[in-house]
Short mmCIF file of C-alpha atoms in Angstrom, two decimals:
data_model
loop_
_atom_site.label_atom_id
_atom_site.label_comp_id
_atom_site.label_asym_id
_atom_site.label_seq_id
_atom_site.Cartn_x
_atom_site.Cartn_y
_atom_site.Cartn_z
CA MET M 169 0.10 0.13 -0.09
CA ALA M 170 1.28 3.72 -0.84
CA SER M 171 2.25 5.81 2.17
CA SER M 172 -0.26 9.07 1.88
CA LYS M 173 1.10 12.06 0.93
CA VAL M 174 1.03 15.05 3.23
CA ARG M 175 -1.07 17.82 1.37
CA THR M 176 -0.01 20.96 2.06
CA SER M 177 -1.90 24.62 0.98
CA SER M 178 -0.94 27.05 -1.27
CA PHE M 179 -1.76 29.64 1.03
CA SER M 180 0.99 27.76 4.03
CA ARG M 181 4.00 29.63 4.46
CA LYS M 182 7.15 28.45 5.28
CA VAL M 183 7.80 30.10 9.31
CA PRO M 184 11.90 30.06 9.24
CA ALA M 185 13.22 28.75 12.89
CA ALA M 186 14.02 31.55 15.28
CA PRO M 187 17.85 32.09 14.73
CA THR M 188 20.18 31.57 17.34
CA SER M 189 22.18 34.28 19.41
CA SER M 190 25.92 34.19 19.62
CA ILE M 191 25.56 36.80 22.50
CA PRO M 192 26.11 35.51 25.36
CA GLY M 193 23.01 36.04 27.94
CA LEU M 194 20.43 36.48 24.61
CA LYS M 195 17.85 34.30 23.63
CA TYR M 196 15.83 34.85 20.91
CA GLY M 197 11.61 34.90 20.71
CA PRO M 198 9.03 34.67 19.15
CA ASN M 199 7.96 37.67 16.44
CA GLY M 200 10.92 38.75 16.07
CA THR M 201 11.82 38.92 20.06
CA ILE M 202 14.83 38.99 22.10
CA PHE M 203 15.76 37.97 25.36
CA LEU M 204 17.29 38.75 28.48
CA SER M 205 17.72 36.42 31.38
CA SER M 206 16.81 37.07 34.28
CA GLY M 207 18.54 35.50 36.32
CA ILE M 208 16.46 33.25 37.94
CA PRO M 209 15.84 30.19 35.64
CA ASP M 210 11.94 29.54 36.83
CA LEU M 211 11.15 33.36 35.84
CA ASP M 212 12.75 33.25 32.60
CA LYS M 213 10.54 30.17 31.81
CA ILE M 214 6.91 31.94 33.63
CA LEU M 215 7.68 34.87 31.21
CA GLY M 216 8.15 32.81 28.56
CA GLY M 217 12.46 33.62 27.87
CA GLY M 218 12.85 36.30 30.57
CA PHE M 219 13.17 40.48 29.70
CA HIS M 220 12.50 41.60 26.89
CA LEU M 221 15.70 43.22 25.23
CA GLY M 222 14.34 47.12 25.21
CA SER M 223 12.16 47.29 28.29
CA LEU M 224 11.61 48.52 31.37
CA VAL M 225 11.06 46.53 34.34
CA MET M 226 9.44 47.55 38.08
CA ILE M 227 9.24 45.94 40.83
CA VAL M 228 7.44 47.24 43.75
CA GLU M 229 9.18 46.62 47.25
CA ASP M 230 7.72 45.66 49.99
CA THR M 231 8.28 47.51 53.21
CA GLU M 232 8.37 44.60 56.12
CA ALA M 233 11.39 42.78 53.73
CA PRO M 234 13.73 43.60 51.65
CA HIS M 235 12.82 39.88 49.37
CA HIS M 236 13.37 42.12 46.26
CA MET M 237 17.26 42.56 46.86
CA LEU M 238 17.03 38.72 46.02
CA LEU M 239 15.78 39.76 42.34
CA LEU M 240 18.13 42.51 41.83
CA ARG M 241 21.51 40.53 42.74
CA THR M 242 20.58 37.69 40.32
CA PHE M 243 19.51 40.14 37.44
CA MET M 244 22.80 41.93 37.50
CA SER M 245 24.95 38.66 38.95
CA GLN M 246 23.96 37.23 35.33
CA GLY M 247 25.13 40.30 33.36
CA LEU M 248 28.39 40.01 35.00
CA ILE M 249 28.34 36.16 34.56
CA HIS M 250 27.56 36.71 30.85
CA ASN M 251 29.98 39.63 30.65
CA GLN M 252 27.97 42.51 30.00
CA PRO M 253 28.48 46.13 30.74
CA VAL M 254 25.95 46.83 34.67
CA LEU M 255 24.87 50.34 35.37
CA TYR M 256 24.08 49.90 39.33
CA ALA M 257 22.52 53.39 41.29
CA SER M 258 21.58 53.17 44.70
CA PRO M 259 20.51 55.32 47.04
CA SER M 260 23.92 54.50 49.81
CA LYS M 261 26.69 56.32 49.77
CA ASN M 262 28.69 53.60 48.29
CA PRO M 263 27.05 51.96 45.54
CA ARG M 264 30.19 49.77 44.97
CA ALA M 265 30.08 47.91 48.10
CA PHE M 266 26.72 46.52 47.23
CA LEU M 267 28.67 44.33 44.52
CA GLY M 268 30.27 42.03 46.88
CA THR M 269 27.48 40.66 47.93
CA LEU M 270 26.29 39.65 44.63
CA PRO M 271 25.87 35.55 44.08
CA ALA M 272 28.04 33.55 42.48
CA THR M 273 27.02 30.32 40.21
CA LEU M 274 25.89 27.51 42.34
CA VAL M 275 28.58 24.62 41.09
CA SER M 276 27.03 21.26 41.12
CA LYS M 277 28.38 18.03 42.17
CA ASP M 278 29.60 17.05 38.36
CA ASP M 279 31.28 20.42 37.95
CA LYS M 280 33.19 20.32 41.34
CA SER M 281 34.29 16.73 40.48
CA LEU M 282 35.75 17.52 37.02
CA LYS M 283 36.98 20.64 38.67
CA SER M 284 39.22 18.37 40.93
CA ASP M 285 39.87 16.01 38.51
CA SER M 286 41.20 19.46 36.31
CA GLU M 287 43.66 20.57 39.21
CA GLN M 288 45.38 17.33 40.00
CA LYS M 289 46.60 17.73 36.94
CA ASP M 290 47.38 21.09 37.34
CA LEU M 291 49.76 20.52 40.12
CA ARG M 292 53.37 21.15 38.55
CA ILE M 293 52.09 24.77 38.48
CA ALA M 294 53.53 26.55 41.11
CA TRP M 295 51.16 28.48 42.84
CA GLN M 296 52.17 32.06 41.75
CA TYR M 297 51.62 31.32 38.00
CA LYS M 298 48.30 29.57 38.59
CA LYS M 299 47.26 32.34 40.93
CA TYR M 300 47.32 34.61 37.90
CA LEU M 301 45.68 32.15 35.49
CA GLY M 302 42.79 32.41 37.93
CA GLU M 303 42.35 35.80 37.22
CA ASN M 304 42.66 36.25 33.45
CA LYS M 305 39.71 33.16 32.94
CA PRO M 306 36.96 33.74 30.99
CA PRO M 307 33.70 35.09 32.83
CA ILE M 308 31.68 33.22 31.25
CA GLU M 309 30.10 29.64 31.87
CA GLU M 310 29.82 26.93 29.95
CA ARG M 311 28.54 23.48 30.30
CA ASP M 312 29.29 20.93 27.60
CA GLY M 313 30.85 23.67 25.59
CA LYS M 314 27.26 25.62 25.20
CA VAL M 315 27.27 28.76 26.93
CA GLU M 316 24.10 28.93 29.94
CA TYR M 317 21.73 31.49 29.02
CA CYS M 318 20.56 31.25 32.81
CA ASN M 319 22.41 30.36 35.28
CA ASP M 320 21.64 28.84 39.33
CA PHE M 321 22.96 31.08 41.93
CA ASP M 322 24.43 30.40 45.04
CA LEU M 323 23.41 33.18 47.28
CA ARG M 324 25.52 31.86 50.49
CA LYS M 325 28.71 32.74 48.26
CA PRO M 326 29.78 35.72 47.11
CA ILE M 327 30.87 36.30 43.42
CA GLU M 328 34.14 36.57 42.29
CA LYS M 329 36.35 39.61 42.44
CA HIS M 330 38.09 38.99 39.00
CA LEU M 331 34.18 39.42 37.75
CA ILE M 332 33.63 43.24 39.52
CA ALA M 333 37.20 44.62 38.85
CA GLY M 334 36.76 45.49 35.46
CA ASN M 335 35.18 48.48 33.83
CA ARG M 336 32.09 46.87 32.84
CA VAL M 337 30.73 48.03 36.23
CA GLU M 338 29.68 51.49 36.79
CA CYS M 339 27.68 52.34 40.02
CA VAL M 340 26.39 55.70 40.73
CA SER M 341 25.08 57.11 44.00
CA LEU M 342 21.50 58.94 44.09
CA LEU M 343 22.95 61.04 46.75
CA ASP M 344 25.57 63.17 44.79
CA HIS M 345 22.61 63.80 42.28
CA SER M 346 20.19 67.10 44.00
CA SER M 347 18.08 66.48 40.74
CA LEU M 348 16.83 63.39 38.50
CA ALA M 349 18.96 65.72 35.49
CA GLY M 350 22.19 64.02 36.41
CA ILE M 351 21.04 60.54 37.44
CA ARG M 352 19.13 60.98 33.44
CA ASP M 353 22.81 62.38 31.83
CA SER M 354 24.44 59.32 33.59
CA CYS M 355 21.76 56.75 31.90
CA SER M 356 21.56 58.34 28.40
CA LYS M 357 25.75 58.37 28.82
CA PHE M 358 25.22 54.47 29.34
CA LEU M 359 22.49 53.10 26.84
CA SER M 360 24.12 55.46 24.09
CA GLN M 361 26.78 52.88 24.73
CA LEU M 362 24.66 49.91 23.43
CA PRO M 363 22.33 51.33 20.55
CA ARG M 364 20.26 49.16 18.45
CA TYR M 365 19.86 48.82 14.77
CA ASP M 366 18.82 46.01 12.53
CA GLY M 367 21.71 44.30 11.98
CA ASN M 368 23.59 41.82 14.15
CA ILE M 369 24.29 42.53 18.32
CA THR M 370 26.83 42.84 19.20
CA SER M 371 26.50 43.73 22.80
CA ALA M 372 23.68 43.35 25.77
CA GLY M 373 23.65 45.55 28.83
CA ARG M 374 21.65 45.83 31.56
CA PHE M 375 21.26 49.31 33.85
CA ALA M 376 19.29 48.95 38.01
CA ILE M 377 17.85 51.15 40.01
CA GLN M 378 17.40 50.40 43.68
CA SER M 379 14.90 52.49 46.30
CA PHE M 380 14.10 55.01 43.38
CA CYS M 381 12.07 57.10 45.21
CA ALA M 382 14.05 56.77 48.74
CA PRO M 383 13.36 59.27 51.33
CA GLN M 384 17.29 59.87 51.48
CA CYS M 385 17.34 61.15 47.80
CA GLU M 386 16.68 65.19 47.29
CA TYR M 387 14.09 64.74 45.21
CA TYR M 388 12.07 62.00 46.89
CA ASP M 389 8.58 64.37 46.90
CA LYS M 390 8.85 65.21 43.68
CA GLU M 391 6.78 62.55 42.20
CA TRP M 392 6.00 64.18 38.69
CA ASP M 393 9.72 65.06 38.14
CA MET M 394 10.16 60.99 39.35
CA LEU M 395 7.22 60.14 36.73
CA SER M 396 8.65 61.95 33.99
CA PHE M 397 12.51 60.46 34.50
CA ILE M 398 10.83 57.06 34.10
CA ARG M 399 9.46 58.13 31.24
CA SER M 400 12.60 58.92 29.39
CA ILE M 401 14.05 56.00 30.67
CA LYS M 402 11.36 53.90 29.13
CA SER M 403 11.90 56.19 25.58
CA MET M 404 15.89 55.21 26.13
CA VAL M 405 15.67 51.70 26.90
CA ARG M 406 13.70 51.31 23.77
CA SER M 407 15.75 52.21 21.78
CA SER M 408 18.90 50.04 23.41
CA ASN M 409 20.31 46.82 23.43
CA ALA M 410 19.08 46.86 27.39
CA VAL M 411 16.78 46.19 30.08
CA ALA M 412 16.53 48.90 32.73
CA PHE M 413 15.18 47.43 36.63
CA ILE M 414 13.39 49.38 38.39
CA THR M 415 12.51 48.69 42.22
CA PHE M 416 10.89 51.43 44.43
CA PRO M 417 8.67 51.02 47.13
CA ALA M 418 4.79 51.99 46.32
CA SER M 419 4.04 53.31 50.21
CA LEU M 420 6.31 56.20 49.65
CA VAL M 421 4.03 57.80 46.87
CA SER M 422 0.21 58.45 45.76
CA PRO M 423 -1.89 55.55 44.96
CA SER M 424 -2.39 58.30 41.81
CA VAL M 425 1.33 58.28 40.73
CA SER M 426 2.26 54.59 41.90
CA LYS M 427 -0.91 53.50 39.33
CA ARG M 428 0.80 55.79 36.42
CA TRP M 429 4.40 54.16 37.45
CA GLN M 430 3.29 50.69 37.50
CA HIS M 431 1.31 52.06 34.01
CA LEU M 432 4.82 52.78 32.65
CA ALA M 433 6.51 49.35 32.91
CA ASP M 434 6.61 46.56 30.76
CA THR M 435 7.42 44.02 33.31
CA LEU M 436 5.76 44.74 36.47
CA LEU M 437 6.29 42.18 39.60
CA SER M 438 5.93 43.02 43.59
CA VAL M 439 7.21 40.93 46.06
CA LYS M 440 5.59 40.11 49.50
CA ALA M 441 7.11 39.36 52.95
CA ILE M 442 4.82 36.33 54.57
CA PRO M 443 4.70 36.47 58.45
CA ASP M 444 6.74 34.03 60.40
CA GLU M 445 3.43 32.54 62.53
CA ASP M 446 0.19 33.21 60.35
CA LYS M 447 -1.90 30.25 61.10
CA GLU M 448 -4.49 30.92 58.57
CA LEU M 449 -1.89 30.61 55.41
CA ALA M 450 -0.12 27.67 57.52
CA THR M 451 -3.10 25.64 57.04
CA LEU M 452 -4.50 27.04 53.57
CA LEU M 453 -0.88 26.33 51.90
CA THR M 454 1.46 23.49 51.27
CA GLY M 455 4.68 24.11 52.48
CA TYR M 456 4.53 27.66 53.79
CA GLN M 457 7.28 27.01 56.64
CA ASP M 458 9.85 27.40 53.75
CA MET M 459 8.47 29.82 51.83
CA LEU M 460 10.72 33.29 51.87
CA GLY M 461 7.70 35.30 49.84
CA LEU M 462 5.27 35.71 47.50
CA LEU M 463 6.45 36.98 44.11
CA SER M 464 3.20 38.91 41.94
CA ILE M 465 2.93 39.09 38.22
CA HIS M 466 0.96 41.71 37.39
CA LYS M 467 1.71 42.21 33.84
CA VAL M 468 4.49 40.58 31.21
CA ALA M 469 5.89 43.24 28.32
CA ARG M 470 4.17 42.21 24.88
CA PHE M 471 6.43 43.03 22.23
CA ASN M 472 5.13 42.70 18.25
CA THR M 473 1.98 40.90 19.00
CA GLN M 474 -1.30 41.99 20.11
CA VAL M 475 -1.81 38.17 21.63
CA PRO M 476 -2.25 38.97 25.01
CA VAL M 477 0.06 36.73 27.49
CA ILE M 478 -1.84 33.85 29.77
CA LEU M 479 -0.42 32.67 32.50
CA ASP M 480 -1.10 29.31 34.63
CA ALA M 481 -0.56 31.75 38.30
CA THR M 482 0.04 35.18 38.91
CA THR M 483 1.62 34.54 42.30
CA TYR M 484 4.57 32.39 43.27
CA SER M 485 5.95 31.29 45.98
CA MET M 486 10.07 32.41 46.72
CA LYS M 487 11.89 29.43 47.99
CA LEU M 488 15.55 28.79 49.19
CA GLN M 489 16.22 24.92 47.36
CA LYS M 490 18.82 23.66 49.40
CA ARG M 491 19.32 27.03 51.10
CA ARG M 492 21.37 28.03 48.07
CA SER M 493 19.41 29.18 45.26
CA LEU M 494 15.64 30.97 44.46
CA VAL M 495 12.72 28.99 43.13
CA LEU M 496 9.35 29.80 42.22
CA GLU M 497 6.75 27.31 43.05
CA CYS M 498 3.06 27.62 42.19
CA LEU M 499 0.87 28.21 45.67
CA ASN M 500 -0.72 24.63 46.02
CA GLN M 501 -3.89 24.24 48.54
CA ALA M 502 -2.62 21.98 51.85
CA PRO M 503 -5.46 18.87 52.41
CA VAL M 504 -8.88 19.42 53.60
CA ASP M 505 -7.90 17.64 56.64
CA GLY M 506 -5.32 19.99 57.62
CA SER M 507 -2.32 16.91 57.95
CA SER M 508 0.70 17.00 56.29
CA GLY M 509 1.90 16.35 52.63
CA SER M 510 1.68 16.88 49.63
CA SER M 511 -1.81 18.74 48.23
CA TYR M 512 -3.63 17.42 45.22
CA GLY M 513 -2.89 20.08 43.44
CA THR M 514 0.89 18.96 43.76
CA SER M 515 -0.24 15.34 42.73
CA GLY M 516 0.51 15.18 39.39
CA GLY M 517 0.64 10.55 38.73
CA CYS M 518 -2.34 8.88 37.60
CA SER M 519 -0.92 5.87 39.21
CA SER M 520 -3.30 3.04 41.86
CA SER M 521 -0.64 3.57 44.34
CA SER M 522 -1.30 7.23 44.68
CA ASN M 523 -2.67 8.18 48.56
CA THR M 524 -3.19 11.56 47.81
CA GLY M 525 -7.55 10.55 47.39
CA GLY M 526 -9.95 9.21 44.22
CA LEU M 527 -7.69 10.44 41.23
CA ASP M 528 -7.31 6.97 39.94
CA PHE M 529 -7.97 6.62 36.40
#
């Protein structure tokens, strides 16, 4: 019997496969979009690939806990690992000291064994020469000969000093400027080094502003000036190969201005601390004791498309896996009887050996 051929219509169009980026830390998406990794693998997966290149990402802080710093640290560390230029601005007198708190990449057991074998082969090299060789090693992490798009970071281990010693990191103190004009000039100068054009992308950058409307800044009460600043930042980053990352405490500005700020964001996230002893949440959520906080996704950037982004969930729990790496998990309802164990939502199996209830079929 002759095999049947698949009939194709003359109206069908061959869609070319998405090209692969040769620049570390970049990934092509649908409709010609380009993603930049957030530094958290779970967040990249939730957002459909990461942060859109040329987008404005805003994080609503929680005044009770600095959980937004976890997102900020991983975002900056991922850029340094990929040797991308980074601009960091904060309301502190010495913002460069913050670089020492950035996390290092998480080394797996397999990588540790390979590293120990290579070190044993290099025992004949004098420690002085080995020191210099270690300082000049490339910062880009590779696995199986391929550059990692997003790394897992060890929040208990600081980043290597040679990654922050170069000129790829520029730090700005918000306290040194009496107005937003000076900060805007620093951002404009940084983004001018990363112009966007239709040709091949040679580099991509990141810049982050921590606690934008902090009360120690001289402009903290000029809400409309800050709104104009965010608009100009969004316009500048649109025409550059960079991602803007701004965190701000919404409680320090009026509700109307806060809504306008959030409306300007391409991607809007918020973090919230979990009380240590909340009996109601403990009975409702599975794994409540392991949660650091909650991450809510209010808006996802949409470039070159009119199709809305539909997420499986909008609120995720922030946890530390083995007290080292940050992971995001969907909220699962605890069992009705209040007993410990997995909830119905966490059970994905269909075998008769499951003890989660009458879900077998």
